Coordinates of C-alpha atoms and ligand atoms in Angstrom, one line a residue:
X810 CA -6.1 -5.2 -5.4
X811 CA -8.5 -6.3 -3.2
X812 CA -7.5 -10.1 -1.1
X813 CA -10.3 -12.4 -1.0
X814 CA -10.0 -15.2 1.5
X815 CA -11.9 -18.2 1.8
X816 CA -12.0 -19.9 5.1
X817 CA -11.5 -23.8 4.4
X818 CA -12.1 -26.9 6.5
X819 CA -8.6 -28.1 6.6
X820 CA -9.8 -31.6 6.6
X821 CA -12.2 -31.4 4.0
X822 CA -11.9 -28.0 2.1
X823 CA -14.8 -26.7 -0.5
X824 CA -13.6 -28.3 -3.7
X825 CA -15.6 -25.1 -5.4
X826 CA -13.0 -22.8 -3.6
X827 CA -10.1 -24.8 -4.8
X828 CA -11.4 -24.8 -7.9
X829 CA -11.5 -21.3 -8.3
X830 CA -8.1 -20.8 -6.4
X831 CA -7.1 -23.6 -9.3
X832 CA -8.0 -21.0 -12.0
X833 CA -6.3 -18.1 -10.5
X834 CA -3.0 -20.1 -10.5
X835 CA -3.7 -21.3 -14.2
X836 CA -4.4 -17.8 -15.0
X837 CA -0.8 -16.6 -14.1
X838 CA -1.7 -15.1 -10.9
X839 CA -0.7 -16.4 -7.1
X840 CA -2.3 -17.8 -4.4
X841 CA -1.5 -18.5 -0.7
X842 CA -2.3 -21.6 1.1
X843 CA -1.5 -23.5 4.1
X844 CA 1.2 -26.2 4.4
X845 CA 1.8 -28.5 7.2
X846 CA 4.8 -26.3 7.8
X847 CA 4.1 -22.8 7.0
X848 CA 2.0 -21.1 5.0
X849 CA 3.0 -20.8 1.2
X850 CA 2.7 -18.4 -1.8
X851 CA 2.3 -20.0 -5.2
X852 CA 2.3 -20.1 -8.1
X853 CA 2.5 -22.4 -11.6
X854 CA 5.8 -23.4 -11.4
X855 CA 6.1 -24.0 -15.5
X856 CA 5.0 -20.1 -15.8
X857 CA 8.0 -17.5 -15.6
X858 CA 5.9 -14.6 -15.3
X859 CA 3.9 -16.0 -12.5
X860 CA 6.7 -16.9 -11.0
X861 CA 7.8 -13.3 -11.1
X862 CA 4.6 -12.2 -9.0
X863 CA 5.9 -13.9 -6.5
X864 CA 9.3 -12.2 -5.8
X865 CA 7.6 -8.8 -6.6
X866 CA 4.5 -9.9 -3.4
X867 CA 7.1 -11.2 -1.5
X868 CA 10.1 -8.1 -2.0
X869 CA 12.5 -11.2 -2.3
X870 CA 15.5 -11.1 -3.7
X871 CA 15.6 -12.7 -7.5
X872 CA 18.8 -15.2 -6.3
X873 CA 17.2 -17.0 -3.7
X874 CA 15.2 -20.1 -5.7
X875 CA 12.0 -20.9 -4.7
X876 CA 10.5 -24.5 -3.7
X877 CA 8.4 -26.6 -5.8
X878 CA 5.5 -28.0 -4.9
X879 CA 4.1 -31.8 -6.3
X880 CA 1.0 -34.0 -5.2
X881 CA 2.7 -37.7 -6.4
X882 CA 5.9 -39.2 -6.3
X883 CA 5.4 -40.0 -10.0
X884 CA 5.2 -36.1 -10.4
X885 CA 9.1 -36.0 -9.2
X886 CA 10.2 -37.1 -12.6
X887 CA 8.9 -34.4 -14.5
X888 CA 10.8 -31.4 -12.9
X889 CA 13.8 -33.6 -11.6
X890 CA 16.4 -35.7 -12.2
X891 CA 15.8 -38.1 -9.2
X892 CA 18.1 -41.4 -8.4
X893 CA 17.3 -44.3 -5.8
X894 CA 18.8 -41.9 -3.0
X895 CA 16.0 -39.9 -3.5
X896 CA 13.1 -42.3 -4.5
X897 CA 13.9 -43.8 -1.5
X898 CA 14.1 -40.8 1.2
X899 CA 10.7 -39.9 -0.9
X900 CA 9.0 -42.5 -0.7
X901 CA 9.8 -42.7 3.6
X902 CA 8.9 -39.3 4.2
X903 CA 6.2 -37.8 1.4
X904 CA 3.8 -36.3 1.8
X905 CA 5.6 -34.3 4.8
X906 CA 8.0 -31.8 5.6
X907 CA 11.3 -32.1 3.8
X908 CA 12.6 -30.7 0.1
X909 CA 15.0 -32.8 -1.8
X910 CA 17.7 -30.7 -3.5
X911 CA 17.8 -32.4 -7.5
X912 CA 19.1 -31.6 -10.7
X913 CA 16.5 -29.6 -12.2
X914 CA 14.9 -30.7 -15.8
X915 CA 14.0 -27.8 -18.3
X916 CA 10.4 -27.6 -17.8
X917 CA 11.4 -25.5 -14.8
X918 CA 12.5 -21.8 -15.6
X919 CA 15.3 -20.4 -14.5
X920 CA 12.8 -17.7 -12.7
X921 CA 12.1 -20.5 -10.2
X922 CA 15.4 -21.6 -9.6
X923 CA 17.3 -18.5 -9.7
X924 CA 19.7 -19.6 -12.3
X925 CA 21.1 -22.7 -10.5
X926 CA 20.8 -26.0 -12.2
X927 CA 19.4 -27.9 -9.2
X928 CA 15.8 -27.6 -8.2
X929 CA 14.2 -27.7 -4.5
X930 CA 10.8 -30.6 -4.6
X931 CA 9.0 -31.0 -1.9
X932 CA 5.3 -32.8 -1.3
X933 CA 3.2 -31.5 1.3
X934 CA 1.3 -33.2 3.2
X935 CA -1.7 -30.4 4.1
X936 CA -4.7 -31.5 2.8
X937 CA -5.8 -28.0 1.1
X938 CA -2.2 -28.2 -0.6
X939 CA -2.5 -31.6 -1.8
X940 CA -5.7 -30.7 -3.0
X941 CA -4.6 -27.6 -4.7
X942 CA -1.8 -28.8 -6.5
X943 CA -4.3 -31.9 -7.8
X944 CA -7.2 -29.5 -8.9
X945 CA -4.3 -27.4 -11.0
X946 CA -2.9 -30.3 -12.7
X947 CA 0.8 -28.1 -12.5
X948 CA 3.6 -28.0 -10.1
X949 CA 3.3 -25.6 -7.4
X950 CA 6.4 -22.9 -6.7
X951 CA 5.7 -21.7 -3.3
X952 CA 8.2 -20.1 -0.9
X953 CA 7.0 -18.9 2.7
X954 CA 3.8 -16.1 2.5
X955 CA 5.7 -13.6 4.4
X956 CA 7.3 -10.1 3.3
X957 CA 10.8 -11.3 2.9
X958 CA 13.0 -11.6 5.9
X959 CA 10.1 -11.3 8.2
X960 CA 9.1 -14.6 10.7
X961 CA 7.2 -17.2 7.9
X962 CA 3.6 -17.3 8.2
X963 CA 1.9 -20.1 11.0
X964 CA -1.5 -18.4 10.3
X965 CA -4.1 -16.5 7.9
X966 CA -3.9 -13.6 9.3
X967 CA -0.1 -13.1 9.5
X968 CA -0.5 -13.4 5.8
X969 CA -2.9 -11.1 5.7
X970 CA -0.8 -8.9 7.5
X971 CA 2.4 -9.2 5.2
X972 CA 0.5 -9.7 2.1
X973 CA -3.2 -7.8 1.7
X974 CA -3.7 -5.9 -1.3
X975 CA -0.8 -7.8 -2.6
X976 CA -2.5 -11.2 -3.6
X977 CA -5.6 -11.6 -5.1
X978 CA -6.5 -15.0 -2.9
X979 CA -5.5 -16.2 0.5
X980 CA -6.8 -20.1 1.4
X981 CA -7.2 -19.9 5.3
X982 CA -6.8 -23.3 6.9
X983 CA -6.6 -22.2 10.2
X984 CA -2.5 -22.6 11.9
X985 CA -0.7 -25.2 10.9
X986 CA 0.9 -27.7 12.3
X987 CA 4.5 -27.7 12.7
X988 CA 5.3 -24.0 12.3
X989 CA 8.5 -23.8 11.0
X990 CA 10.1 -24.4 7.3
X991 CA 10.5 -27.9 5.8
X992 CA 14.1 -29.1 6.0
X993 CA 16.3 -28.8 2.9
X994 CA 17.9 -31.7 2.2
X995 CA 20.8 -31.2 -1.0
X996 CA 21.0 -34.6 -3.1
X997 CA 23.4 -33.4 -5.2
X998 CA 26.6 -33.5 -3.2
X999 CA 28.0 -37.3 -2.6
X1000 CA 27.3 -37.1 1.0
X1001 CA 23.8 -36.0 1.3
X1002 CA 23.2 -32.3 3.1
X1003 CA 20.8 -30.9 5.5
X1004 CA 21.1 -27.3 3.9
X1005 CA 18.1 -25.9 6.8
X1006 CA 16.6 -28.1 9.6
X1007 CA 13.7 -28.9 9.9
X1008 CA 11.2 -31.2 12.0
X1009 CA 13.0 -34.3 9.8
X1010 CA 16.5 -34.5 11.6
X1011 CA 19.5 -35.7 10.1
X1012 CA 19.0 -38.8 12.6
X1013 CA 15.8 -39.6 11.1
X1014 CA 17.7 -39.7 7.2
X1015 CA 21.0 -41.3 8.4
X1016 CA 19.4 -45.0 8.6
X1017 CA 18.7 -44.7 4.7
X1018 CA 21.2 -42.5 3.9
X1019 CA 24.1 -43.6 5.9
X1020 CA 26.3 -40.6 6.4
X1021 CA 24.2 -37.1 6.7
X1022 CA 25.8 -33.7 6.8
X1023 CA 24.8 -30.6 8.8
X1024 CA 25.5 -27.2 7.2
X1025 CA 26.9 -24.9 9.6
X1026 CA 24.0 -22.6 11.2
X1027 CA 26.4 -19.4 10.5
X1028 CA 26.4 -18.6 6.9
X1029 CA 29.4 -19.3 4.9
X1030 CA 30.7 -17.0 2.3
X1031 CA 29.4 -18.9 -0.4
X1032 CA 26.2 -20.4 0.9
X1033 CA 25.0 -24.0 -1.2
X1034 CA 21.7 -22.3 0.1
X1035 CA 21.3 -19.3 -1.1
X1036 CA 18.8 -18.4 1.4
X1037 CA 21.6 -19.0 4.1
X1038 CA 22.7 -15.4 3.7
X1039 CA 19.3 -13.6 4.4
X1040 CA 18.5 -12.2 7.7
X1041 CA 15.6 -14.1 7.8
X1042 CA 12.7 -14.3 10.5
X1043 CA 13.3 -11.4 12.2
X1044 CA 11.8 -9.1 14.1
X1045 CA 12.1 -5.7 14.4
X1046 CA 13.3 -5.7 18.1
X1047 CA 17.2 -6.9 19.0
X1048 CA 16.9 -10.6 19.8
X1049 CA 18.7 -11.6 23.1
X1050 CA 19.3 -16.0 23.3
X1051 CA 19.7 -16.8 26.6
X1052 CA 19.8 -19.5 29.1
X1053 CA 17.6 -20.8 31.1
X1054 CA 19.3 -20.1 33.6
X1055 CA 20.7 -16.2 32.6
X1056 CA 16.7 -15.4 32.0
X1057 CA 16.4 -13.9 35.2
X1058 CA 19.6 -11.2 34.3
X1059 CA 18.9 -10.8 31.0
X1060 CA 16.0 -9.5 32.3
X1061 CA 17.4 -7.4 34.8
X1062 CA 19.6 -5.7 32.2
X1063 CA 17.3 -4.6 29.7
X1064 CA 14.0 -3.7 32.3
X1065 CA 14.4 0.1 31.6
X1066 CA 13.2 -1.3 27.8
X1067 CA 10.5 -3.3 28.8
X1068 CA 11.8 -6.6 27.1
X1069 CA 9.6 -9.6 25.8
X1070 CA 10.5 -12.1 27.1
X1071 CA 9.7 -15.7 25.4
X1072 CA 10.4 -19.0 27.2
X1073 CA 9.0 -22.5 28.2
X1074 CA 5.8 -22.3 31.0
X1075 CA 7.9 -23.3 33.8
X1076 CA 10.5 -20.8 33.3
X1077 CA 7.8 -17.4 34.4
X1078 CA 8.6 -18.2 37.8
X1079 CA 12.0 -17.7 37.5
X1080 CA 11.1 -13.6 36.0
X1081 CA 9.2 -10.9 38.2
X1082 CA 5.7 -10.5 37.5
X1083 CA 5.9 -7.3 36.0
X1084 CA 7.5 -9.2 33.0
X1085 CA 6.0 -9.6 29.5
X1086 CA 5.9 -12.9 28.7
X1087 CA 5.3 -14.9 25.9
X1088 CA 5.4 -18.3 27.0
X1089 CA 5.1 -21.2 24.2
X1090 CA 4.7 -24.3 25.8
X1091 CA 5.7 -26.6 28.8
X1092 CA 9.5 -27.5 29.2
X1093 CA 10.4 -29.8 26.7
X1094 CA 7.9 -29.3 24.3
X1095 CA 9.5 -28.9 21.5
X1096 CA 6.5 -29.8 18.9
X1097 CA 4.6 -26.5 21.0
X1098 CA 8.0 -24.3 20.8
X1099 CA 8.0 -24.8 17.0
X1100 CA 4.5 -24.1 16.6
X1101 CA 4.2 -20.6 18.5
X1102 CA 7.7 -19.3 17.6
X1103 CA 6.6 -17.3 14.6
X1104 CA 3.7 -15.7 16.1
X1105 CA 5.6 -14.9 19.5
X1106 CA 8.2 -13.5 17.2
X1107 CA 5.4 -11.3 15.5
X1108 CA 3.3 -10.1 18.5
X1109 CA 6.9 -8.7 19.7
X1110 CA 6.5 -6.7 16.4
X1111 CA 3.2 -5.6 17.5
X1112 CA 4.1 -4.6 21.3
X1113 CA 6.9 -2.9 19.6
X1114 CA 9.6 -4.6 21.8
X1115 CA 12.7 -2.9 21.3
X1116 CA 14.4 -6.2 23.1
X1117 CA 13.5 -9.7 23.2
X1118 CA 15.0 -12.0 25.3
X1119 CA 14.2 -15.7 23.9
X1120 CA 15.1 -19.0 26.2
X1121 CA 17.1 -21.5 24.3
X1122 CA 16.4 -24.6 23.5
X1123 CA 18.9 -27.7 23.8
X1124 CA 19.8 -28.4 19.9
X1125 CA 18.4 -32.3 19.7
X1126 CA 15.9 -33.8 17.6
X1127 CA 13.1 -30.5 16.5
X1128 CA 15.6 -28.0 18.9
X1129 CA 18.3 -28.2 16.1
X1130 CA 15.6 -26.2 13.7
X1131 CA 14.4 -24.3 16.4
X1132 CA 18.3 -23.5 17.3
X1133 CA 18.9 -22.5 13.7
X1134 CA 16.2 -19.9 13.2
X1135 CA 16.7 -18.3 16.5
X1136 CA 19.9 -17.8 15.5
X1137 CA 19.3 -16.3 12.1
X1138 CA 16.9 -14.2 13.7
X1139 CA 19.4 -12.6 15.9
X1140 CA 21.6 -11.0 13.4
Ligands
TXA1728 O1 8.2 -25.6 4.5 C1 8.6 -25.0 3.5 O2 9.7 -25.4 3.0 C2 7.8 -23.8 3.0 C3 6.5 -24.3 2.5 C4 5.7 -23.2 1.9 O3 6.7 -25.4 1.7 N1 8.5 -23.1 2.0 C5 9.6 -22.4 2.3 O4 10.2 -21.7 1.2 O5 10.1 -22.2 3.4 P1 11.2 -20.6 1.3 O6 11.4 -20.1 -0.1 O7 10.9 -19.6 2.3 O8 12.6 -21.3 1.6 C6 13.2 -22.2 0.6 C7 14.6 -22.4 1.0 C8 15.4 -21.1 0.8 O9 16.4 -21.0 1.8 C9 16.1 -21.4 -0.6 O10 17.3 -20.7 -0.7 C10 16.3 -22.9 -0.6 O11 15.2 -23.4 0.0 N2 16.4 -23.4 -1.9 C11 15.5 -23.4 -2.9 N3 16.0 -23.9 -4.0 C12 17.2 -24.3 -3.8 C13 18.3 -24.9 -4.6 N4 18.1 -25.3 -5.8 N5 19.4 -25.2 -4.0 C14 19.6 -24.8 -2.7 N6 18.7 -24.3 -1.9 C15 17.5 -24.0 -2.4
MG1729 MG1 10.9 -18.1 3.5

C-alpha cells in the first residue's frame, strides 16, 4: 500500500484534504494526524474492524485500549458515563492534553477498549484533529503513530518512518507542540488518578479535584493502565539516566562505545568535544526538553548508539512526565 501524505497548514488546513481523509476513516480504513501532543493513528471508534487496523499497523498488543478521540464536550455523553468530577476537569482543560478515564457506554466495542469497561476520552486541541473529527461526524480512536514500543511520533516523518506502506494516509502538520503523550487521568477510582503524566500535573487538577494520586512510575504487577507494562519509547541503544553532575563519568565509562549523549545546552561544556551530543534545549526548559525528546531518542536509533547517556531532569511541574518516560525507556 502506497502512503499518501498531504502537507496541511496547521492553522488553517485544506478542508478538501480533510474531507477526503474524512472518507477514508468512514470507509473503515485509518488515518494519521497530528495532535498537540503526538501524532495519532485513527480510526472510527464505533467500527470494530477499523479498529482492528490499527493494532495490526501499529504491532500492538490487543490488551492495551486505545484512546478516544471527540471535538465537543456534548460529544462526552455518547461514549461515556461522565459525572460533575469530570464535566468539570473537562470543561477547565478541553480542548488540550489530558484523557479522562470513564465508564464506557456500548456504542464503544470492546476492540477499542480491550475488554475493560472503562473508556479513555480525550479532546484535542490541534486544529487539523479538531477539524478531522468534525468533518467525520464519529469519534476518533487514535493511540500514538508509532510501531509499538518505539518513541511516539513528534513529526511526519517519524511516522513515515514507523508506518509507510502501512497506512493509506498521513496528515502532516509539521511537529507538534508538546511532544509527549497526554496525561491519563482514571475517574473511576474515588480518589482521582494520574495513570501517565503528562504536561497537565497533578498540581494543576488538585484545586478541582481536591486530593490527586500519582501511580507509581515502576509498573505494578497488575497495572490500572494497561499500557504501564510495555517497554515503551525506547530505543534500540541501552539508556544510561544520569546526573548532571555524573555526565562527565558516564561519559568516560562508555567512550570506547561512542555514547549519545543528550542533555540541556549548558551542560556540553561539562563533556569533551569529541562528544556526540544531542542537546535539547537551555537549562530549565522543560517545554523544549519535552518537545525534542522523541526525536533525540530516534536519531540515536539512526547513529546506531549502542549507549545513550540522557541528563535528568528534576521531577516538578512537565519534569514529572519527562521523568516517567525516561524511565520506561530505560528498561
Ligand atoms: O496524547 C495522547 O494521549 C496520544 C494522542 C494521539 O492523543 N495518544 C496516546 O495513545 O498516547 P496511546 O495509545 O499511545 O496511549 C494510551 C494510554 C495507554 O497507556 C493505555 O493503556 C491507556 O492510555 N488507556 C487507554 N484506555 C484505558 C482505560 N480504559 N483504562 C486505563 N488506561 C487506558
Ligand atoms: Mg503510544
Amino acid at each position: 500500500m502506497e502512503t499518501i501524505v498531504y502537507q496541511l497548514d496547521a492553522l488553517n488546513p485544506d478542508q478538501a484534504c480533510l474531507d477526503q481523509a474524512a472518507a477514508l476513516l468512514k470507509e473503515g480504513q485509518v488515518v494519521a494526524f497530528p495532535t498537540e501532543t503526538v501524532y495519532g493513528l485513527g480510526a472510527v471508534a464505533t467500527n470494530a474492524e477499523a479498529v482492528a487496523k490499527i493494532f495490526q499497523a501499529k504491532g500492538r498488543p490487543a490488551d492495551n485500549p486505545l484512546i478516544v478521540h471527540i471535538a465537543q464536550i456534548q460529544e462526552l455523553e455518547e461514549i461515556a458515563y461522565a459525572d460533575q468530577r469530570a464535566y468539570q476537569v473537562a470543561e477547565a482543560f478541553w480542548p488540550g492534553p489530558l484523557t479522562l478515564i470513564l465508564p464506557k457506554k456500548d456504542v464503544i466495542p470492546e476492540a477499542v477498549t480491550a475488554g475493560l469497561s472503562t473508556v479513555a476520552v480525550r479532546m484535542p486541541a490541534h486544529p487539523i484533529a479538531q477539524a478531522l473529527i468534525k468533518a467525520t461526524g464519529a469519534p476518533i480512536a487514535a493511540p500514538s503513530a508509532n510501531i509499538s514500543g518505539k518513541p511516539s511520533p513528534t513529526q511526519a516523518q517519524h511516522v513515515l518512518d514507523d508506518l509507510a506502506g502501512k497506512i493509506p494516509l498521513l496528515l502532516d502538520g509539521g511537529t507538534v507542540e508538546i511532544g509527549l503523550e497526554s496525561t491519563v487521568l482514571d475517574l473511576c477510582s474515588v480518589i482521582p488518578q494520574i495513570l501517565r503524566p503528562g504536561k497537565i500535573t497533578a498540581q494543576e487538577l488538585t484545586p478541582l479535584l481536591g486530593r490527586v494520586l500519582q501511580a507509581p512510575s515502576q509498573a505494578p504487577l497488575q497495572p490500572s493502565c494497561p499500557g504501564m507494562k510495555y517497554a515503551h519509547y525506547a530505543p534500540q541503544g541501552q539508556i544510561i539516566l544520569s546526573q548532571t553532575g555524573q555526565l562527565s563519568q558516564a561519559w568516560q565509562k562508555y567512550r570506547q562505545e561512542n555514547p549519545c549523549v543528550i542533555c540541556w545546552e549548558e551542560s556540553s561544556q561539562l563533556l569533551p568535544e569529541e562528544a556526540n551530543l544531542i542537546i535539547l534545549g537551555h537549562r530549565g526548559d522543560y517545554t523544549a526538553y519535552a518537545k525534542n525528546l522523541f526525536t533525540a531518542l530516534r536519531l540515536c536509533d539512526t547513529c546506531q548508539a549502542s549507549y545513550i547517556i540522557i541528563e535528568e531532569v528534576a521531577e516538578e511541574g512537565l519534569g514529572v512526565a519527562i521523568m516517567n518516560r525516561l524511565r520506561k525507556a530505560t528498561r
